[in-house]
mmCIF file of C-alpha atoms in Angstrom:
data_model
loop_
_atom_site.group_PDB
_atom_site.id
_atom_site.type_symbol
_atom_site.label_atom_id
_atom_site.label_comp_id
_atom_site.label_asym_id
_atom_site.label_seq_id
_atom_site.Cartn_x
_atom_site.Cartn_y
_atom_site.Cartn_z
ATOM 1 C CA UNK Y 1156 -11.129 -23.468 7.732
ATOM 2 C CA UNK Y 1157 -9.607 -20.996 5.329
ATOM 3 C CA UNK Y 1158 -10.001 -17.864 3.422
ATOM 4 C CA UNK Y 1159 -7.610 -19.007 0.669
ATOM 5 C CA UNK Y 1160 -6.309 -17.351 -1.499
ATOM 6 C CA UNK Y 1161 -6.655 -14.199 0.569
ATOM 7 C CA UNK Y 1162 -4.347 -15.569 3.018
ATOM 8 C CA UNK Y 1163 -2.340 -18.723 2.796
ATOM 9 C CA UNK Y 1164 -3.551 -20.486 5.742
ATOM 10 C CA UNK Y 1165 -5.642 -23.617 5.675
ATOM 11 C CA UNK Y 1166 -6.499 -25.722 8.636
ATOM 12 C CA UNK Y 1167 -8.370 -29.213 8.489
ATOM 13 C CA UNK Y 1168 -9.646 -30.633 11.750
ATOM 14 C CA UNK Y 1169 -10.659 -34.233 11.521
ATOM 15 C CA UNK Y 1170 -13.879 -35.465 13.126
ATOM 16 C CA UNK Y 1171 -14.071 -39.103 13.096
ATOM 17 C CA UNK Y 1172 -15.841 -41.681 15.459
ATOM 18 C CA UNK Y 1173 -13.015 -43.991 15.765
ATOM 19 C CA UNK Y 1174 -9.302 -44.234 14.868
ATOM 20 C CA UNK Y 1175 -9.101 -45.230 11.169
ATOM 21 C CA UNK Y 1176 -6.163 -45.623 8.786
ATOM 22 C CA UNK Y 1177 -6.498 -43.728 5.360
ATOM 23 C CA UNK Y 1178 -4.481 -41.227 3.273
ATOM 24 C CA UNK Y 1179 -5.168 -37.508 2.961
ATOM 25 C CA UNK Y 1180 -3.384 -36.104 0.041
ATOM 26 C CA UNK Y 1181 -3.275 -32.184 0.425
ATOM 27 C CA UNK Y 1182 -2.121 -30.300 -2.872
ATOM 28 C CA UNK Y 1183 0.432 -27.611 -2.905
ATOM 29 C CA UNK Y 1184 -0.346 -25.446 -5.884
ATOM 30 C CA UNK Y 1185 2.499 -24.425 -8.288
ATOM 31 C CA UNK Y 1186 1.564 -20.645 -7.678
ATOM 32 C CA UNK Y 1187 2.831 -20.598 -4.135
ATOM 33 C CA UNK Y 1188 6.419 -19.588 -3.261
ATOM 34 C CA UNK Y 1189 6.649 -22.011 -0.311
ATOM 35 C CA UNK Y 1190 4.569 -24.008 1.958
ATOM 36 C CA UNK Y 1191 4.676 -25.515 5.402
ATOM 37 C CA UNK Y 1192 2.522 -28.423 6.367
ATOM 38 C CA UNK Y 1193 2.155 -29.635 9.766
ATOM 39 C CA UNK Y 1194 0.095 -32.674 11.245
ATOM 40 C CA UNK Y 1195 -0.678 -32.115 15.023
ATOM 41 C CA UNK Y 1196 2.019 -29.315 15.142
ATOM 42 C CA UNK Y 1197 4.739 -31.523 13.624
ATOM 43 C CA UNK Y 1198 6.347 -30.688 10.364
ATOM 44 C CA UNK Y 1199 5.838 -32.933 7.299
ATOM 45 C CA UNK Y 1200 7.941 -32.875 4.176
ATOM 46 C CA UNK Y 1201 6.203 -31.248 1.356
ATOM 47 C CA UNK Y 1202 6.676 -30.125 -2.320
ATOM 48 C CA UNK Y 1203 4.690 -28.702 -5.146
ATOM 49 C CA UNK Y 1204 1.970 -31.141 -6.031
ATOM 50 C CA UNK Y 1205 0.236 -33.706 -3.834
ATOM 51 C CA UNK Y 1206 1.705 -34.793 -0.401
ATOM 52 C CA UNK Y 1207 0.564 -38.220 0.698
ATOM 53 C CA UNK Y 1208 -0.258 -38.353 4.458
ATOM 54 C CA UNK Y 1209 -1.034 -42.025 5.173
ATOM 55 C CA UNK Y 1210 -1.633 -42.843 8.945
ATOM 56 C CA UNK Y 1211 -3.900 -43.863 11.535
ATOM 57 C CA UNK Y 1212 -5.952 -40.807 12.104
ATOM 58 C CA UNK Y 1213 -7.752 -39.909 15.299
ATOM 59 C CA UNK Y 1214 -10.584 -37.528 16.188
ATOM 60 C CA UNK Y 1215 -9.415 -33.894 16.573
ATOM 61 C CA UNK Y 1216 -6.108 -34.572 14.548
ATOM 62 C CA UNK Y 1217 -5.272 -31.262 12.751
ATOM 63 C CA UNK Y 1218 -3.644 -30.518 9.501
ATOM 64 C CA UNK Y 1219 -2.345 -26.863 8.919
ATOM 65 C CA UNK Y 1220 -0.816 -25.620 5.771
ATOM 66 C CA UNK Y 1221 0.739 -22.111 5.560
ATOM 67 C CA UNK Y 1222 1.281 -20.992 1.833
ATOM 68 C CA UNK Y 1223 3.328 -18.000 0.852
ATOM 69 C CA UNK Y 1224 1.067 -16.788 -2.081
ATOM 70 C CA UNK Y 1225 2.433 -13.806 -4.026
ATOM 71 C CA UNK Y 1226 0.769 -11.725 -6.563
ATOM 72 C CA UNK Y 1227 2.390 -12.659 -9.972
ATOM 73 C CA UNK Y 1228 2.251 -11.381 -13.414
ATOM 74 C CA UNK Y 1229 1.157 -13.553 -16.496
ATOM 75 C CA UNK Y 1230 1.751 -12.736 -20.077
ATOM 76 C CA UNK Y 1231 0.122 -14.586 -23.005
ATOM 77 C CA UNK Y 1232 2.432 -16.983 -24.888
ATOM 78 C CA UNK Y 1233 1.618 -15.627 -28.283
ATOM 79 C CA UNK Y 1234 3.508 -13.439 -30.739
ATOM 80 C CA UNK Y 1235 0.958 -10.952 -31.450
ATOM 81 C CA UNK Y 1236 0.749 -7.219 -30.801
ATOM 82 C CA UNK Y 1237 -1.957 -7.640 -28.129
ATOM 83 C CA UNK Y 1238 -0.239 -10.604 -26.344
ATOM 84 C CA UNK Y 1239 3.080 -8.761 -26.204
ATOM 85 C CA UNK Y 1240 1.554 -5.438 -24.937
ATOM 86 C CA UNK Y 1241 -0.715 -6.855 -22.101
ATOM 87 C CA UNK Y 1242 -0.212 -8.149 -18.683
ATOM 88 C CA UNK Y 1243 -2.425 -9.889 -16.242
ATOM 89 C CA UNK Y 1244 -2.077 -10.416 -12.486
ATOM 90 C CA UNK Y 1245 -3.116 -13.393 -10.215
ATOM 91 C CA UNK Y 1246 -3.173 -14.031 -6.410
ATOM 92 C CA UNK Y 1247 -2.919 -17.735 -6.212
ATOM 93 C CA UNK Y 1248 -5.519 -18.956 -8.740
ATOM 94 C CA UNK Y 1249 -7.596 -15.705 -8.550
ATOM 95 C CA UNK Y 1250 -7.320 -13.293 -11.487
ATOM 96 C CA UNK Y 1251 -7.001 -9.668 -10.501
ATOM 97 C CA UNK Y 1252 -8.820 -6.843 -12.437
ATOM 98 C CA UNK Y 1253 -9.055 -2.995 -12.644
ATOM 99 C CA UNK Y 1254 -12.618 -1.703 -12.044
ATOM 100 C CA UNK Y 1255 -13.617 1.858 -12.929
ATOM 101 C CA UNK Y 1256 -15.665 2.113 -9.714
ATOM 102 C CA UNK Y 1257 -12.387 2.082 -7.749
ATOM 103 C CA UNK Y 1258 -11.097 5.372 -9.661
ATOM 104 C CA UNK Y 1259 -8.576 5.971 -12.500
ATOM 105 C CA UNK Y 1260 -8.952 5.263 -16.194
ATOM 106 C CA UNK Y 1261 -8.762 1.408 -16.663
ATOM 107 C CA UNK Y 1262 -7.333 1.751 -20.105
ATOM 108 C CA UNK Y 1263 -4.098 3.537 -18.963
ATOM 109 C CA UNK Y 1264 -0.803 2.139 -19.535
ATOM 110 C CA UNK Y 1265 0.767 0.319 -16.509
ATOM 111 C CA UNK Y 1266 4.368 -0.289 -15.748
ATOM 112 C CA UNK Y 1267 4.181 -2.558 -12.591
ATOM 113 C CA UNK Y 1268 7.340 -3.257 -10.809
ATOM 114 C CA UNK Y 1269 8.011 -7.018 -10.688
ATOM 115 C CA UNK Y 1270 11.002 -9.228 -9.925
ATOM 116 C CA UNK Y 1271 12.618 -11.590 -12.457
ATOM 117 C CA UNK Y 1272 10.041 -14.319 -11.457
ATOM 118 C CA UNK Y 1273 7.029 -11.937 -12.191
ATOM 119 C CA UNK Y 1274 6.273 -11.517 -8.410
ATOM 120 C CA UNK Y 1275 4.823 -8.258 -7.475
ATOM 121 C CA UNK Y 1276 5.255 -6.606 -4.047
ATOM 122 C CA UNK Y 1277 1.317 -6.035 -3.774
ATOM 123 C CA UNK Y 1278 -0.075 -4.135 -0.791
ATOM 124 C CA UNK Y 1279 -3.406 -5.001 0.665
ATOM 125 C CA UNK Y 1280 -5.870 -2.340 0.033
ATOM 126 C CA UNK Y 1281 -9.359 -1.088 1.078
ATOM 127 C CA UNK Y 1282 -10.152 1.447 -1.607
ATOM 128 C CA UNK Y 1283 -13.286 -0.374 -2.914
ATOM 129 C CA UNK Y 1284 -16.693 1.067 -1.688
ATOM 130 C CA UNK Y 1285 -18.403 -2.311 -2.615
ATOM 131 C CA UNK Y 1286 -17.806 -5.859 -1.508
ATOM 132 C CA UNK Y 1287 -14.863 -7.582 -2.965
ATOM 133 C CA UNK Y 1288 -12.986 -10.792 -2.153
ATOM 134 C CA UNK Y 1289 -9.399 -9.668 -2.904
ATOM 135 C CA UNK Y 1290 -8.115 -5.994 -3.338
ATOM 136 C CA UNK Y 1291 -4.402 -4.998 -3.776
ATOM 137 C CA UNK Y 1292 -2.357 -1.933 -4.744
ATOM 138 C CA UNK Y 1293 0.331 -2.711 -7.379
ATOM 139 C CA UNK Y 1294 3.351 -0.442 -7.395
ATOM 140 C CA UNK Y 1295 4.436 1.279 -10.611
ATOM 141 C CA UNK Y 1296 7.877 2.342 -11.614
ATOM 142 C CA UNK Y 1297 6.799 5.964 -11.587
ATOM 143 C CA UNK Y 1298 5.873 5.679 -7.880
ATOM 144 C CA UNK Y 1299 2.172 5.573 -8.232
ATOM 145 C CA UNK Y 1300 -0.022 2.575 -7.587
ATOM 146 C CA UNK Y 1301 -2.894 1.051 -9.322
ATOM 147 C CA UNK Y 1302 -5.714 -1.011 -7.428
ATOM 148 C CA UNK Y 1303 -6.928 -4.251 -8.458
ATOM 149 C CA UNK Y 1304 -9.495 -6.522 -7.172
ATOM 150 C CA UNK Y 1305 -10.486 -10.076 -7.977
ATOM 151 C CA UNK Y 1306 -12.137 -10.727 -11.253
ATOM 152 C CA UNK Y 1307 -15.291 -12.223 -9.687
ATOM 153 C CA UNK Y 1308 -15.959 -8.978 -7.908
ATOM 154 C CA UNK Y 1309 -15.273 -6.733 -10.987
ATOM 155 C CA UNK Y 1310 -17.717 -5.217 -13.364
ATOM 156 C CA UNK Y 1311 -20.827 -6.268 -11.532
ATOM 157 C CA UNK Y 1312 -23.096 -3.296 -12.364
ATOM 158 C CA UNK Y 1313 -23.005 -4.076 -15.943
ATOM 159 C CA UNK Y 1314 -22.912 -0.359 -16.736
ATOM 160 C CA UNK Y 1315 -20.158 1.979 -17.905
ATOM 161 C CA UNK Y 1316 -19.650 2.888 -14.113
ATOM 162 C CA UNK Y 1317 -18.055 -0.558 -13.565
ATOM 163 C CA UNK Y 1318 -16.151 -1.065 -16.802
ATOM 164 C CA UNK Y 1319 -13.221 -3.506 -16.030
ATOM 165 C CA UNK Y 1320 -10.282 -5.125 -17.485
ATOM 166 C CA UNK Y 1321 -8.156 -7.922 -16.481
ATOM 167 C CA UNK Y 1322 -5.479 -7.871 -19.275
ATOM 168 C CA UNK Y 1323 -3.739 -4.462 -18.756
ATOM 169 C CA UNK Y 1324 -2.118 -2.579 -21.507
ATOM 170 C CA UNK Y 1325 1.809 -2.073 -21.042
ATOM 171 C CA UNK Y 1326 2.084 0.131 -24.262
ATOM 172 C CA UNK Y 1327 -0.526 2.572 -25.549
ATOM 173 C CA UNK Y 1328 -1.436 1.224 -28.942
ATOM 174 C CA UNK Y 1329 -5.369 1.270 -28.491
ATOM 175 C CA UNK Y 1330 -7.951 3.366 -27.097
ATOM 176 C CA UNK Y 1331 -11.266 2.844 -25.618
ATOM 177 C CA UNK Y 1332 -14.005 5.392 -26.248
ATOM 178 C CA UNK Y 1333 -16.086 5.390 -22.971
ATOM 179 C CA UNK Y 1334 -18.779 7.582 -24.637
ATOM 180 C CA UNK Y 1335 -19.494 4.743 -27.190
ATOM 181 C CA UNK Y 1336 -22.220 2.170 -26.021
ATOM 182 C CA UNK Y 1337 -20.583 -0.763 -24.386
ATOM 183 C CA UNK Y 1338 -23.763 -2.311 -23.188
ATOM 184 C CA UNK Y 1339 -27.289 -2.514 -24.563
#
């Protein structure tokens, strides 16, 4: 039972006919800051990667994992103009994107506040007037915010109304002419 990566809570309830010994190996992804793993309410030692839980399991046993999943930045590891001047943001494994339907020019330069680890103090948002899985406001150094949604929900009309971008410009060196045909 989960809505991961929206929240960091995962619950596994075992349903077995009789007690049985086997291993369950939940994975703690590297994109989390920390995680707490419990079995039937008791803390288990866990680290990034797989945690091996070998025991005799009973019907109704419960495994709960609470992840601290920050929004984090990602920059391409190439020494090109485009790579140096763009940034993307992720919430767990989900890529975030700007969508023109939410407002604002998607090709404006961003200057998002992030810490030394690339973590952003993202604020949950409800600006979209269409269904999205994830939506956050990202703070900029000038005191404004940009709204991003999960990439899977972005650009779904396939028209200029929902033009979207996932790699955001950090320096103005290119222009998008929205009057040019983008779609056929």
